[in-house]
XYZ file of C-alpha atoms in Angstrom:
420
model
C 59.432 24.903 56.530
C 57.738 26.547 53.578
C 56.619 24.335 50.685
C 58.631 25.079 47.552
C 56.321 23.303 45.172
C 59.028 20.753 44.242
C 59.468 17.147 45.313
C 62.674 16.813 47.343
C 62.783 13.043 46.786
C 62.668 12.949 43.033
C 63.277 16.531 42.109
C 60.060 16.643 39.994
C 57.869 19.699 39.883
C 54.478 19.071 41.477
C 51.753 20.399 39.151
C 48.458 21.256 40.860
C 45.573 19.010 39.710
C 42.733 20.749 37.868
C 39.443 20.259 39.587
C 36.373 19.424 37.259
C 33.920 22.201 36.742
C 30.578 21.349 38.190
C 27.570 22.409 36.158
C 24.416 23.166 38.124
C 21.665 20.605 37.528
C 19.162 23.116 36.157
C 21.800 24.394 33.650
C 22.575 20.862 32.554
C 18.869 20.091 32.134
C 18.317 23.215 30.102
C 21.299 22.426 27.856
C 19.916 18.907 27.293
C 16.467 20.375 26.454
C 18.078 22.775 23.929
C 19.885 19.813 22.237
C 16.618 17.871 21.990
C 14.940 20.889 20.449
C 17.679 21.230 17.937
C 17.417 17.609 16.966
C 13.589 17.929 16.661
C 13.954 20.968 14.422
C 16.402 19.089 12.147
C 14.174 15.979 12.201
C 10.962 17.736 11.330
C 12.266 19.919 8.490
C 9.804 19.894 5.608
C 12.448 18.691 3.149
C 15.134 16.144 4.042
C 17.408 16.213 0.972
C 20.497 15.534 3.056
C 19.347 12.114 4.159
C 19.959 9.085 1.808
C 17.055 6.826 0.899
C 16.943 3.076 0.812
C 18.357 2.019 -2.524
C 17.275 -1.644 -2.457
C 13.657 -0.447 -2.101
C 14.079 2.087 -4.915
C 15.637 -0.544 -7.131
C 12.753 -2.945 -6.440
C 10.170 -0.258 -7.282
C 11.825 0.627 -10.540
C 12.282 -3.054 -11.540
C 8.609 -3.890 -10.827
C 7.571 -0.789 -12.770
C 9.792 -1.679 -15.761
C 8.705 -5.320 -15.912
C 5.087 -4.187 -15.438
C 5.289 -1.873 -18.423
C 6.866 -4.497 -20.690
C 4.172 -7.042 -19.718
C 1.462 -4.491 -20.090
C 2.433 -3.841 -23.673
C 2.655 -7.511 -24.390
C -0.682 -8.230 -22.865
C -2.537 -5.228 -24.404
C -1.404 -4.612 -27.976
C -3.916 -6.977 -29.607
C -6.814 -5.585 -27.587
C -5.603 -1.979 -28.140
C -5.231 -2.477 -31.866
C -8.739 -4.102 -32.217
C -10.554 -1.439 -30.165
C -8.499 1.706 -30.683
C -6.533 1.047 -33.941
C -3.295 1.651 -32.056
C -1.296 -1.139 -30.524
C 0.560 1.312 -28.264
C -2.620 2.869 -26.826
C -2.358 1.456 -23.304
C 1.410 1.373 -22.905
C 1.980 4.884 -24.079
C -0.565 6.264 -21.606
C 0.757 4.054 -18.824
C 4.295 5.103 -19.604
C 3.502 8.769 -19.303
C 1.791 8.154 -15.941
C 4.802 6.098 -14.856
C 7.202 8.980 -15.621
C 4.983 11.448 -13.843
C 4.593 8.963 -10.923
C 8.339 8.361 -10.539
C 8.936 12.131 -10.422
C 6.151 12.563 -7.843
C 7.546 9.631 -5.820
C 11.062 11.152 -5.632
C 9.683 14.522 -4.688
C 7.551 13.072 -1.956
C 10.468 11.002 -0.685
C 12.219 14.323 0.126
C 9.389 15.472 2.289
C 9.617 14.534 5.984
C 6.787 12.006 6.517
C 6.128 13.571 9.917
C 4.394 16.365 8.070
C 1.505 13.948 7.333
C 0.512 14.222 11.003
C -0.866 17.640 10.105
C -2.939 16.360 7.112
C -4.498 13.175 8.390
C -7.960 14.688 9.022
C -7.856 16.611 5.722
C -7.007 13.463 3.675
C -9.587 11.435 5.593
C -12.333 14.058 4.975
C -11.500 14.257 1.280
C -11.625 10.463 0.899
C -15.059 10.329 2.652
C -16.461 13.158 0.471
C -15.327 11.440 -2.749
C -16.905 8.057 -1.595
C -20.126 9.866 -0.869
C -20.061 11.503 -4.307
C -19.711 8.069 -5.957
C -23.055 7.079 -4.313
C -24.743 10.438 -4.702
C -23.954 10.889 -8.412
C -24.416 7.222 -9.431
C -24.987 6.777 -13.100
C -24.099 10.405 -14.025
C -21.060 11.711 -15.897
C -19.415 12.360 -12.502
C -19.871 8.795 -11.228
C -20.251 6.492 -14.258
C -21.316 2.913 -13.904
C -18.970 0.385 -15.598
C -19.687 -3.309 -15.944
C -22.482 -2.982 -13.361
C -20.084 -1.506 -10.807
C -20.271 2.023 -9.410
C -16.749 2.801 -8.209
C -15.387 5.624 -10.213
C -15.312 9.476 -10.071
C -14.656 11.551 -13.181
C -13.766 15.123 -12.442
C -11.479 15.719 -15.377
C -9.509 12.619 -14.431
C -11.111 9.308 -13.668
C -10.166 7.290 -10.586
C -11.503 5.125 -7.825
C -11.892 6.939 -4.575
C -11.422 3.697 -2.648
C -7.697 3.932 -3.558
C -7.439 7.265 -1.691
C -9.553 5.816 1.127
C -7.049 3.027 1.736
C -4.279 5.464 2.304
C -6.514 7.729 4.333
C -7.347 4.861 6.718
C -3.640 3.828 6.979
C -2.618 7.420 7.811
C -5.432 7.895 10.468
C -4.590 4.619 12.136
C -0.884 5.322 12.176
C -1.527 8.770 13.631
C -3.841 7.494 16.321
C -1.686 4.459 17.301
C 1.336 6.812 17.706
C -0.751 9.230 19.623
C -2.359 6.814 22.112
C 0.673 4.688 22.720
C 0.212 2.540 25.794
C -3.465 3.241 25.910
C -4.019 0.981 22.887
C -4.987 -1.944 25.122
C -8.072 -0.106 26.374
C -11.571 -0.153 24.704
C -11.867 3.624 24.555
C -8.589 4.314 22.837
C -7.533 1.042 21.264
C -10.782 -0.028 19.753
C -13.554 2.521 19.592
C -11.988 5.281 17.427
C -10.535 2.732 15.015
C -13.887 0.838 14.663
C -15.588 4.095 13.901
C -13.127 5.111 11.171
C -13.238 1.587 9.682
C -17.080 1.531 9.745
C -17.323 4.831 7.842
C -14.838 3.924 5.080
C -15.710 0.212 4.711
C -19.474 1.042 4.901
C -19.207 3.533 2.018
C -17.068 1.189 -0.066
C -19.305 -1.790 0.382
C -22.288 0.300 -0.791
C -20.393 0.724 -4.066
C -20.559 -3.062 -4.322
C -16.799 -3.173 -4.197
C -16.355 -6.251 -1.997
C -12.602 -6.828 -2.776
C -11.630 -3.291 -1.756
C -13.742 -3.677 1.441
C -11.911 -6.850 2.340
C -8.501 -5.277 1.745
C -9.450 -2.239 3.817
C -10.615 -4.434 6.716
C -7.512 -6.668 6.660
C -5.275 -3.579 6.652
C -7.239 -2.144 9.633
C -7.108 -5.364 11.643
C -3.362 -5.853 11.067
C -2.484 -2.337 12.172
C -4.748 -2.546 15.180
C -3.254 -5.861 16.203
C 0.338 -4.637 15.864
C -0.646 -1.374 17.495
C -1.741 -3.159 20.695
C -5.541 -3.634 20.444
C -6.722 -6.617 22.574
C -7.598 -9.783 20.760
C -10.994 -10.116 22.379
C -12.148 -7.009 20.508
C -11.321 -8.639 17.174
C -13.409 -11.652 18.158
C -16.353 -9.430 18.860
C -16.167 -7.367 15.712
C -15.355 -10.427 13.660
C -18.377 -12.259 14.909
C -20.702 -9.286 14.372
C -19.307 -8.694 10.808
C -19.470 -12.314 9.861
C -23.105 -12.696 10.914
C -24.048 -9.438 9.175
C -22.270 -10.571 5.963
C -24.005 -13.979 5.963
C -27.452 -12.366 6.514
C -26.880 -9.924 3.726
C -25.773 -12.643 1.315
C -28.593 -15.061 2.201
C -31.567 -12.742 2.785
C -30.862 -9.868 0.386
C -30.539 -9.675 -3.329
C -28.374 -6.548 -3.191
C -25.263 -8.700 -3.252
C -26.599 -11.633 -5.248
C -23.764 -11.186 -7.712
C -21.385 -12.193 -4.947
C -23.133 -15.486 -4.480
C -23.056 -16.103 -8.205
C -19.306 -15.539 -8.283
C -18.833 -17.989 -5.402
C -20.888 -20.624 -7.264
C -18.808 -19.998 -10.451
C -15.576 -20.232 -8.474
C -16.496 -23.703 -7.076
C -16.802 -25.134 -10.597
C -15.803 -22.669 -13.297
C -15.904 -25.289 -16.145
C -19.469 -26.308 -15.266
C -21.140 -23.270 -13.622
C -24.856 -23.018 -12.782
C -27.146 -21.561 -15.454
C -26.770 -17.784 -15.738
C -23.348 -17.604 -14.046
C -20.631 -16.300 -16.341
C -17.151 -17.855 -15.673
C -15.719 -17.057 -19.108
C -12.911 -14.857 -17.803
C -11.881 -17.357 -15.148
C -11.847 -20.155 -17.662
C -9.692 -18.300 -20.228
C -7.360 -17.275 -17.421
C -6.865 -20.945 -16.465
C -6.268 -21.866 -20.103
C -3.587 -19.190 -20.286
C -1.914 -20.418 -17.059
C -1.988 -24.009 -18.219
C -0.596 -23.170 -21.664
C 2.515 -21.523 -20.112
C 3.792 -24.703 -18.538
C 7.345 -24.398 -17.186
C 9.021 -21.818 -19.489
C 6.062 -20.222 -21.215
C 5.273 -19.731 -24.917
C 7.573 -16.716 -25.122
C 7.101 -13.036 -24.495
C 4.623 -11.527 -26.944
C 3.436 -15.013 -28.025
C 0.300 -15.306 -25.841
C -2.814 -16.673 -27.627
C -5.372 -15.894 -24.968
C -4.733 -12.117 -25.243
C -6.278 -12.233 -28.774
C -9.791 -11.327 -27.476
C -10.243 -14.602 -25.636
C -9.313 -13.254 -22.174
C -11.410 -10.017 -21.695
C -9.354 -6.912 -21.126
C -6.093 -8.801 -20.490
C -4.298 -5.538 -19.619
C -6.350 -5.123 -16.408
C -6.973 -7.405 -13.485
C -6.015 -10.646 -15.240
C -2.600 -9.612 -16.602
C -0.981 -12.141 -14.412
C -2.517 -14.884 -16.508
C -0.668 -13.539 -19.540
C 2.533 -13.444 -17.479
C 2.048 -17.104 -16.689
C 1.271 -17.975 -20.314
C 4.261 -16.077 -21.856
C 6.855 -16.586 -19.136
C 5.709 -19.897 -17.728
C 6.030 -21.098 -14.151
C 9.553 -19.797 -13.906
C 8.702 -16.284 -15.077
C 5.610 -16.086 -12.837
C 7.713 -17.318 -9.878
C 10.337 -14.550 -10.483
C 7.497 -11.960 -10.430
C 6.175 -13.402 -7.166
C 9.671 -13.298 -5.746
C 9.971 -9.633 -6.665
C 6.722 -8.924 -4.853
C 7.982 -10.952 -1.761
C 11.260 -8.946 -1.698
C 9.350 -5.744 -1.831
C 7.164 -6.792 1.115
C 10.216 -7.917 3.038
C 12.022 -4.654 2.419
C 8.934 -2.585 3.269
C 8.563 -4.385 6.589
C 12.318 -4.072 7.267
C 12.262 -0.270 6.703
C 9.117 0.129 8.777
C 10.452 -1.846 11.770
C 13.670 0.268 11.700
C 11.743 3.571 11.703
C 12.747 6.046 14.452
C 9.183 6.340 15.781
C 5.879 4.490 16.026
C 4.172 6.704 13.479
C 6.764 5.775 10.816
C 6.518 2.115 11.722
C 2.818 1.966 11.463
C 2.616 4.148 8.323
C 5.232 2.036 6.586
C 3.589 -1.266 7.562
C 0.163 -0.111 6.463
C 1.540 0.862 2.955
C 3.452 -2.399 2.731
C 0.394 -4.460 3.883
C -1.854 -2.704 1.291
C 0.625 -3.587 -1.560
C 1.144 -7.135 -0.354
C -2.552 -7.999 0.289
C -3.567 -6.555 -3.086
C -0.923 -8.535 -4.962
C -1.767 -11.798 -3.159
C -5.532 -11.327 -3.735
C -4.937 -10.600 -7.427
C -2.800 -13.740 -7.988
C -5.313 -15.866 -6.064
C -8.269 -14.472 -8.134
C -6.374 -15.097 -11.450
C -5.536 -18.681 -10.420
C -9.082 -19.269 -9.155
C -7.912 -19.702 -5.569
C -10.384 -16.934 -4.642
C -13.685 -16.084 -6.377
C -13.433 -13.643 -9.246
C -13.488 -10.048 -8.079
C -11.998 -6.752 -9.331
C -8.540 -6.423 -7.832
C -5.635 -4.919 -9.893
C -2.053 -6.202 -9.756
C 0.217 -3.365 -8.460
C 2.649 -1.995 -11.019
C 1.241 -4.310 -13.756
C -2.425 -3.630 -14.311
C -3.423 -0.726 -16.551
C -4.649 2.397 -14.755
C -2.818 5.677 -14.824
C -4.370 7.336 -11.713
C -4.105 4.168 -9.704
C -0.374 4.020 -10.729
C 0.112 7.634 -9.629
C -1.472 6.916 -6.296
C 0.639 3.815 -5.831
C 3.942 5.622 -6.628
C 2.964 8.493 -4.304
C 2.620 5.999 -1.486
C 5.986 4.541 -2.504
C 7.376 8.041 -2.042
C 6.043 8.101 1.557
C 7.699 4.673 2.199
C 11.035 6.023 0.801
C 10.684 9.109 3.001
C 10.380 6.772 6.011
C 13.495 4.920 4.743
C 15.425 8.250 4.918
C 14.775 8.475 8.607
C 15.055 4.694 9.440
C 17.971 3.222 11.385
C 19.267 1.399 8.383
C 22.411 1.904 6.294
C 21.631 4.132 3.248
C 23.458 5.880 0.500
């Protein structure tokens, strides 16, 4: 009997089942490849205006910048009036650099940070050339000596090439760590190229007698290598060699005799050996002690009236302690801690290893420098020239800092975090 297409039992029409369409494996693979390529094209666009940035990080940056400008004016107006006849000399200049820096930061934040892969060698080469210029033109108008230190380049604008060198090292390390991947546990890939880059930059910076910058550069390098996967035994070897070399230089060479003097002054600043100047450290401790719990009031510092040398620079945290007291200083430290936490959070949620290492490097640089400055001001570390990020006077240094903040915000645009 012929089939009528209807069910005789229930009287329901039987609908033929649609069979799934099978796609050949090679076509499915090619389609998946096209999707990946489309995602890569979207991901590596030069500008990423459509992606939101991390608002908590932006808020922390702007708060630190605003508080820094207020405290810079409070710390500097007496010194500025005495030496320049204008109480607003430092804060006006810093304010203009801050505005330009914020604009630059926001522009850089719209550039996909992956583009930096293309410029790592160029930035590294420029930083090396500038460091060599500091040594080659020492004592000239191009590389002036200030306070016995030779760290600056003046090519229309004056800046310290070591600031660029820090970022160049971070960028090179992040690029290589993302490139080598699982090979980072080998000597050839995980240690040798990084040791070479570090030797070039740290060697040139230490020849400038910039010990603090050398220590910061080395710490950033070791942290990135450790997180990147370099084996611990290589750190033991390089640490032993570096420690022995440093001790030999300090004990048997007079090239870094000033470093020994600072260590002697650090051990007992109120009763230093003959010929060792601890005036700045002593005045800093007086300022910190005067602040007590709540401070003497903003603008009411006494040590800034030519007792503490150049209070707008490396020792501005002492004025913060004096005027805002322990509570105010603690709030500033908490702001720094929140910044470091948010920077690490953004970095760890980056979509690739390059973003993670680049973000961690920038965050480490900021954190180490802030910790070192506070330790120097409180005489926890020997006195050495380290500025306090967002607070210490220095226009080009602020521009460089905000440019790096732009890179960190760019990473946040691509991170796996909730953004607006």
